[in-house]
C-alpha cells in the first residue's frame, strides 16, 4: 500500500516527478501489475508462496494500463513539448508511438496464449478474445489518425478504454473461476 501510494503521489508530484522524466510507463507497468497483484495476494492469501505466480499473471493487465497511459501521452505530445515534459511518446514522436501502440494491442493476447499453454493461466483466459474486435477497430482508427490533435485520437482512446474493460474483466473472471474450482 505504501509503495502504491508513494508511486501514485509521485507520478507527477513530489518526490520523484517520474512522469516528467520519461519513467511514467515503466513505473505504471510495475505499480498497476506486479505490485498491486502481489499486494492483493498478500492480503487475501497471507502467503508469499504465490508472489511469482501473481507477478507473472499480472503482466497482461500491466500492459493494458500502460497502453492507456501511452495513448494519453500521445495526445499530449504538443503540450508536453511546450511544457518540457519528457514522456516516451514525446521522445518517440507520434508516428512511432502509434506504431508501438498498434503492436502492443496484440501482445496481451499472445501472453494469455503463452500463459495458458504452459499451464500458468487457466484456459478460461481465452475469454479475453472477446476484446479482439476492439483491438482490430482500434488498429483501424490509429491507422487513420494523422496527429496528436486529430479527433480520431479521442475516438481511439475511447475504444482503448472499452478494450481494457472487456479484456481486464474477462481475464480477472477467468482467475475467479480458477479459484472457485
PDB file of C-alpha atoms in Angstrom:
ATOM      1  CA  UNK A   1       0.000   0.000   0.000  1.00  0.00           C
ATOM      2  CA  UNK A   2       2.793   2.396   0.868  1.00  0.00           C
ATOM      3  CA  UNK A   3       4.649   1.670  -2.371  1.00  0.00           C
ATOM      4  CA  UNK A   4       1.465   2.185  -4.398  1.00  0.00           C
ATOM      5  CA  UNK A   5       0.576   5.374  -2.544  1.00  0.00           C
ATOM      6  CA  UNK A   6       4.056   6.819  -2.947  1.00  0.00           C
ATOM      7  CA  UNK A   7       4.130   5.785  -6.612  1.00  0.00           C
ATOM      8  CA  UNK A   8       0.757   7.343  -7.357  1.00  0.00           C
ATOM      9  CA  UNK A   9       1.510  10.548  -5.471  1.00  0.00           C
ATOM     10  CA  UNK A  10       4.925  10.992  -7.044  1.00  0.00           C
ATOM     11  CA  UNK A  11       3.783  10.263 -10.610  1.00  0.00           C
ATOM     12  CA  UNK A  12       3.642  13.997 -11.303  1.00  0.00           C
ATOM     13  CA  UNK A  13       4.428  15.311  -7.829  1.00  0.00           C
ATOM     14  CA  UNK A  14       6.944  15.122  -5.057  1.00  0.00           C
ATOM     15  CA  UNK A  15       9.336  13.449  -4.520  1.00  0.00           C
ATOM     16  CA  UNK A  16      10.098  11.848  -7.893  1.00  0.00           C
ATOM     17  CA  UNK A  17       8.045  13.541 -10.658  1.00  0.00           C
ATOM     18  CA  UNK A  18       8.760  10.477 -12.784  1.00  0.00           C
ATOM     19  CA  UNK A  19       6.125  11.358 -15.398  1.00  0.00           C
ATOM     20  CA  UNK A  20       8.242  14.340 -16.399  1.00  0.00           C
ATOM     21  CA  UNK A  21      11.408  12.340 -16.974  1.00  0.00           C
ATOM     22  CA  UNK A  22      10.024   9.581 -19.215  1.00  0.00           C
ATOM     23  CA  UNK A  23       9.501   6.986 -16.498  1.00  0.00           C
ATOM     24  CA  UNK A  24       5.694   7.080 -16.380  1.00  0.00           C
ATOM     25  CA  UNK A  25       5.104   3.964 -18.453  1.00  0.00           C
ATOM     26  CA  UNK A  26       7.705   1.726 -16.733  1.00  0.00           C
ATOM     27  CA  UNK A  27       6.633   2.760 -13.235  1.00  0.00           C
ATOM     28  CA  UNK A  28       2.918   2.364 -14.049  1.00  0.00           C
ATOM     29  CA  UNK A  29       3.697  -1.056 -15.541  1.00  0.00           C
ATOM     30  CA  UNK A  30       5.097  -2.280 -12.232  1.00  0.00           C
ATOM     31  CA  UNK A  31       2.662  -0.460  -9.954  1.00  0.00           C
ATOM     32  CA  UNK A  32      -0.514  -1.485 -11.779  1.00  0.00           C
ATOM     33  CA  UNK A  33       0.552  -5.071 -12.317  1.00  0.00           C
ATOM     34  CA  UNK A  34       3.033  -6.923 -10.120  1.00  0.00           C
ATOM     35  CA  UNK A  35       2.970  -4.538  -7.133  1.00  0.00           C
ATOM     36  CA  UNK A  36      -0.827  -4.393  -6.857  1.00  0.00           C
ATOM     37  CA  UNK A  37      -1.234  -8.098  -7.558  1.00  0.00           C
ATOM     38  CA  UNK A  38       1.413  -9.182  -5.072  1.00  0.00           C
ATOM     39  CA  UNK A  39      -0.159  -6.862  -2.504  1.00  0.00           C
ATOM     40  CA  UNK A  40      -3.568  -8.399  -3.112  1.00  0.00           C
ATOM     41  CA  UNK A  41      -2.129 -11.917  -2.825  1.00  0.00           C
ATOM     42  CA  UNK A  42      -0.527 -10.997   0.475  1.00  0.00           C
ATOM     43  CA  UNK A  43      -3.798  -9.560   1.821  1.00  0.00           C
ATOM     44  CA  UNK A  44      -6.122 -12.305   0.573  1.00  0.00           C
ATOM     45  CA  UNK A  45      -3.927 -15.378   0.965  1.00  0.00           C
ATOM     46  CA  UNK A  46      -1.494 -14.144   3.642  1.00  0.00           C
ATOM     47  CA  UNK A  47       1.303 -16.018   1.951  1.00  0.00           C
ATOM     48  CA  UNK A  48       4.294 -15.169  -0.176  1.00  0.00           C
ATOM     49  CA  UNK A  49       4.175 -18.527  -1.983  1.00  0.00           C
ATOM     50  CA  UNK A  50       2.134 -17.066  -4.857  1.00  0.00           C
ATOM     51  CA  UNK A  51       4.224 -13.905  -5.434  1.00  0.00           C
ATOM     52  CA  UNK A  52       5.975 -15.161  -8.575  1.00  0.00           C
ATOM     53  CA  UNK A  53       2.736 -16.563  -9.990  1.00  0.00           C
ATOM     54  CA  UNK A  54       0.903 -13.292  -9.246  1.00  0.00           C
ATOM     55  CA  UNK A  55       3.660 -11.206 -10.802  1.00  0.00           C
ATOM     56  CA  UNK A  56       3.663 -13.247 -13.999  1.00  0.00           C
ATOM     57  CA  UNK A  57      -0.108 -13.347 -14.483  1.00  0.00           C
ATOM     58  CA  UNK A  58      -0.366  -9.597 -13.836  1.00  0.00           C
ATOM     59  CA  UNK A  59       1.699  -8.684 -16.899  1.00  0.00           C
ATOM     60  CA  UNK A  60      -1.235  -8.537 -19.376  1.00  0.00           C
ATOM     61  CA  UNK A  61      -3.072  -6.186 -17.006  1.00  0.00           C
ATOM     62  CA  UNK A  62       0.056  -4.065 -16.649  1.00  0.00           C
ATOM     63  CA  UNK A  63       0.228  -3.710 -20.399  1.00  0.00           C
ATOM     64  CA  UNK A  64      -3.398  -2.570 -20.538  1.00  0.00           C
ATOM     65  CA  UNK A  65      -2.683   0.195 -18.037  1.00  0.00           C
ATOM     66  CA  UNK A  66       0.469   1.250 -19.878  1.00  0.00           C
ATOM     67  CA  UNK A  67      -1.391   1.374 -23.195  1.00  0.00           C
ATOM     68  CA  UNK A  68      -3.985   3.720 -21.703  1.00  0.00           C
ATOM     69  CA  UNK A  69      -1.263   5.968 -20.311  1.00  0.00           C
ATOM     70  CA  UNK A  70       0.715   5.912 -23.558  1.00  0.00           C
ATOM     71  CA  UNK A  71      -2.356   6.803 -25.631  1.00  0.00           C
ATOM     72  CA  UNK A  72      -2.971   9.830 -23.423  1.00  0.00           C
ATOM     73  CA  UNK A  73       0.682  10.808 -23.691  1.00  0.00           C
ATOM     74  CA  UNK A  74       0.459  10.522 -27.481  1.00  0.00           C
ATOM     75  CA  UNK A  75      -2.378  13.037 -27.481  1.00  0.00           C
ATOM     76  CA  UNK A  76      -0.463  15.398 -25.206  1.00  0.00           C
ATOM     77  CA  UNK A  77       2.765  15.478 -27.246  1.00  0.00           C
ATOM     78  CA  UNK A  78       2.351  19.129 -28.334  1.00  0.00           C
ATOM     79  CA  UNK A  79       1.502  20.274 -24.813  1.00  0.00           C
ATOM     80  CA  UNK A  80       4.250  18.211 -23.206  1.00  0.00           C
ATOM     81  CA  UNK A  81       6.707  19.671 -25.720  1.00  0.00           C
ATOM     82  CA  UNK A  82       5.715  23.214 -24.730  1.00  0.00           C
ATOM     83  CA  UNK A  83       5.986  22.330 -21.029  1.00  0.00           C
ATOM     84  CA  UNK A  84       9.292  20.488 -21.363  1.00  0.00           C
ATOM     85  CA  UNK A  85       7.797  17.196 -20.182  1.00  0.00           C
ATOM     86  CA  UNK A  86       9.670  14.104 -21.404  1.00  0.00           C
ATOM     87  CA  UNK A  87       7.328  11.192 -21.955  1.00  0.00           C
ATOM     88  CA  UNK A  88       8.150   8.142 -24.042  1.00  0.00           C
ATOM     89  CA  UNK A  89       5.541   9.273 -26.589  1.00  0.00           C
ATOM     90  CA  UNK A  90       7.188  12.673 -26.900  1.00  0.00           C
ATOM     91  CA  UNK A  91      10.662  11.164 -27.314  1.00  0.00           C
ATOM     92  CA  UNK A  92       9.484   8.634 -29.913  1.00  0.00           C
ATOM     93  CA  UNK A  93       7.180  11.039 -31.725  1.00  0.00           C
ATOM     94  CA  UNK A  94       3.577  10.487 -32.711  1.00  0.00           C
ATOM     95  CA  UNK A  95       4.056   8.075 -35.633  1.00  0.00           C
ATOM     96  CA  UNK A  96       6.476   5.733 -33.851  1.00  0.00           C
ATOM     97  CA  UNK A  97       4.312   5.821 -30.704  1.00  0.00           C
ATOM     98  CA  UNK A  98       1.266   4.989 -32.801  1.00  0.00           C
ATOM     99  CA  UNK A  99       3.068   2.023 -34.396  1.00  0.00           C
ATOM    100  CA  UNK A 100       4.179   0.727 -30.996  1.00  0.00           C
ATOM    101  CA  UNK A 101       0.610   1.132 -29.714  1.00  0.00           C
ATOM    102  CA  UNK A 102      -0.772  -0.931 -32.600  1.00  0.00           C
ATOM    103  CA  UNK A 103       1.717  -3.707 -31.816  1.00  0.00           C
ATOM    104  CA  UNK A 104       1.077  -3.567 -28.066  1.00  0.00           C
ATOM    105  CA  UNK A 105      -2.641  -4.114 -28.640  1.00  0.00           C
ATOM    106  CA  UNK A 106      -1.973  -7.738 -29.580  1.00  0.00           C
ATOM    107  CA  UNK A 107       0.718  -8.584 -27.013  1.00  0.00           C
ATOM    108  CA  UNK A 108      -1.771  -9.342 -24.185  1.00  0.00           C
ATOM    109  CA  UNK A 109      -3.461 -11.941 -26.416  1.00  0.00           C
ATOM    110  CA  UNK A 110      -0.093 -13.582 -27.109  1.00  0.00           C
ATOM    111  CA  UNK A 111       0.703 -13.532 -23.405  1.00  0.00           C
ATOM    112  CA  UNK A 112      -2.530 -15.263 -22.386  1.00  0.00           C
ATOM    113  CA  UNK A 113      -1.926 -17.891 -25.036  1.00  0.00           C
ATOM    114  CA  UNK A 114       1.609 -18.466 -23.734  1.00  0.00           C
ATOM    115  CA  UNK A 115       0.487 -18.500 -20.081  1.00  0.00           C
ATOM    116  CA  UNK A 116      -2.328 -20.944 -20.862  1.00  0.00           C
ATOM    117  CA  UNK A 117      -0.062 -23.201 -22.915  1.00  0.00           C
ATOM    118  CA  UNK A 118       2.404 -23.578 -20.031  1.00  0.00           C
ATOM    119  CA  UNK A 119      -0.455 -24.107 -17.543  1.00  0.00           C
ATOM    120  CA  UNK A 120       0.124 -20.888 -15.625  1.00  0.00           C
ATOM    121  CA  UNK A 121      -3.188 -19.325 -16.614  1.00  0.00           C
ATOM    122  CA  UNK A 122      -6.476 -21.215 -16.918  1.00  0.00           C
ATOM    123  CA  UNK A 123      -7.900 -21.918 -20.351  1.00  0.00           C
ATOM    124  CA  UNK A 124     -10.779 -19.642 -19.377  1.00  0.00           C
ATOM    125  CA  UNK A 125      -8.451 -16.687 -20.034  1.00  0.00           C
ATOM    126  CA  UNK A 126      -9.168 -17.240 -23.719  1.00  0.00           C
ATOM    127  CA  UNK A 127     -12.436 -15.446 -22.981  1.00  0.00           C
ATOM    128  CA  UNK A 128     -10.271 -12.325 -23.358  1.00  0.00           C
ATOM    129  CA  UNK A 129     -10.541 -12.888 -27.089  1.00  0.00           C
ATOM    130  CA  UNK A 130     -13.859 -11.045 -26.741  1.00  0.00           C
ATOM    131  CA  UNK A 131     -11.703  -7.882 -26.756  1.00  0.00           C
ATOM    132  CA  UNK A 132     -10.060  -8.776 -30.078  1.00  0.00           C
ATOM    133  CA  UNK A 133     -12.661  -6.925 -32.216  1.00  0.00           C
ATOM    134  CA  UNK A 134     -11.839  -3.776 -30.232  1.00  0.00           C
ATOM    135  CA  UNK A 135      -8.140  -4.298 -30.983  1.00  0.00           C
ATOM    136  CA  UNK A 136      -8.956  -4.536 -34.696  1.00  0.00           C
ATOM    137  CA  UNK A 137     -11.159  -1.426 -34.596  1.00  0.00           C
ATOM    138  CA  UNK A 138      -8.527   0.432 -32.628  1.00  0.00           C
ATOM    139  CA  UNK A 139      -5.837  -0.513 -35.144  1.00  0.00           C
ATOM    140  CA  UNK A 140      -8.054   0.777 -37.938  1.00  0.00           C
ATOM    141  CA  UNK A 141      -8.617   4.073 -36.065  1.00  0.00           C
ATOM    142  CA  UNK A 142      -4.934   4.508 -35.337  1.00  0.00           C
ATOM    143  CA  UNK A 143      -4.042   3.922 -38.988  1.00  0.00           C
ATOM    144  CA  UNK A 144      -6.265   6.859 -39.962  1.00  0.00           C
ATOM    145  CA  UNK A 145      -5.117   9.140 -37.150  1.00  0.00           C
ATOM    146  CA  UNK A 146      -2.935  11.931 -38.576  1.00  0.00           C
ATOM    147  CA  UNK A 147      -1.573  13.521 -35.421  1.00  0.00           C
ATOM    148  CA  UNK A 148      -1.989  14.022 -31.684  1.00  0.00           C
ATOM    149  CA  UNK A 149      -4.748  16.616 -32.039  1.00  0.00           C
ATOM    150  CA  UNK A 150      -6.766  14.626 -34.591  1.00  0.00           C
ATOM    151  CA  UNK A 151     -10.289  13.935 -33.212  1.00  0.00           C
ATOM    152  CA  UNK A 152      -9.827  10.306 -34.292  1.00  0.00           C
ATOM    153  CA  UNK A 153      -7.299  10.025 -31.440  1.00  0.00           C
ATOM    154  CA  UNK A 154     -10.066  10.675 -28.933  1.00  0.00           C
ATOM    155  CA  UNK A 155     -12.236   8.023 -30.593  1.00  0.00           C
ATOM    156  CA  UNK A 156      -9.284   5.628 -30.403  1.00  0.00           C
ATOM    157  CA  UNK A 157      -8.821   6.457 -26.737  1.00  0.00           C
ATOM    158  CA  UNK A 158     -12.476   5.592 -26.053  1.00  0.00           C
ATOM    159  CA  UNK A 159     -12.089   2.284 -27.915  1.00  0.00           C
ATOM    160  CA  UNK A 160      -8.962   1.557 -25.902  1.00  0.00           C
ATOM    161  CA  UNK A 161     -10.912   2.077 -22.671  1.00  0.00           C
ATOM    162  CA  UNK A 162     -13.544  -0.400 -23.867  1.00  0.00           C
ATOM    163  CA  UNK A 163     -10.832  -2.864 -24.921  1.00  0.00           C
ATOM    164  CA  UNK A 164      -9.224  -2.513 -21.478  1.00  0.00           C
ATOM    165  CA  UNK A 165     -12.548  -3.105 -19.725  1.00  0.00           C
ATOM    166  CA  UNK A 166     -13.516  -6.178 -21.760  1.00  0.00           C
ATOM    167  CA  UNK A 167     -10.072  -7.787 -21.651  1.00  0.00           C
ATOM    168  CA  UNK A 168      -9.476  -6.987 -17.985  1.00  0.00           C
ATOM    169  CA  UNK A 169     -12.885  -8.202 -16.865  1.00  0.00           C
ATOM    170  CA  UNK A 170     -12.623 -11.468 -18.816  1.00  0.00           C
ATOM    171  CA  UNK A 171      -9.091 -12.018 -17.538  1.00  0.00           C
ATOM    172  CA  UNK A 172      -9.991 -11.442 -13.899  1.00  0.00           C
ATOM    173  CA  UNK A 173     -13.125 -13.586 -14.127  1.00  0.00           C
ATOM    174  CA  UNK A 174     -11.035 -16.440 -15.534  1.00  0.00           C
ATOM    175  CA  UNK A 175      -8.931 -16.407 -12.361  1.00  0.00           C
ATOM    176  CA  UNK A 176     -12.013 -16.144 -10.150  1.00  0.00           C
ATOM    177  CA  UNK A 177     -13.289 -19.234 -11.935  1.00  0.00           C
ATOM    178  CA  UNK A 178      -9.916 -20.931 -11.302  1.00  0.00           C
ATOM    179  CA  UNK A 179     -10.026 -20.098  -7.572  1.00  0.00           C
ATOM    180  CA  UNK A 180     -13.571 -21.379  -7.185  1.00  0.00           C
ATOM    181  CA  UNK A 181     -12.658 -24.781  -8.657  1.00  0.00           C
TER     182      UNK A 181
END
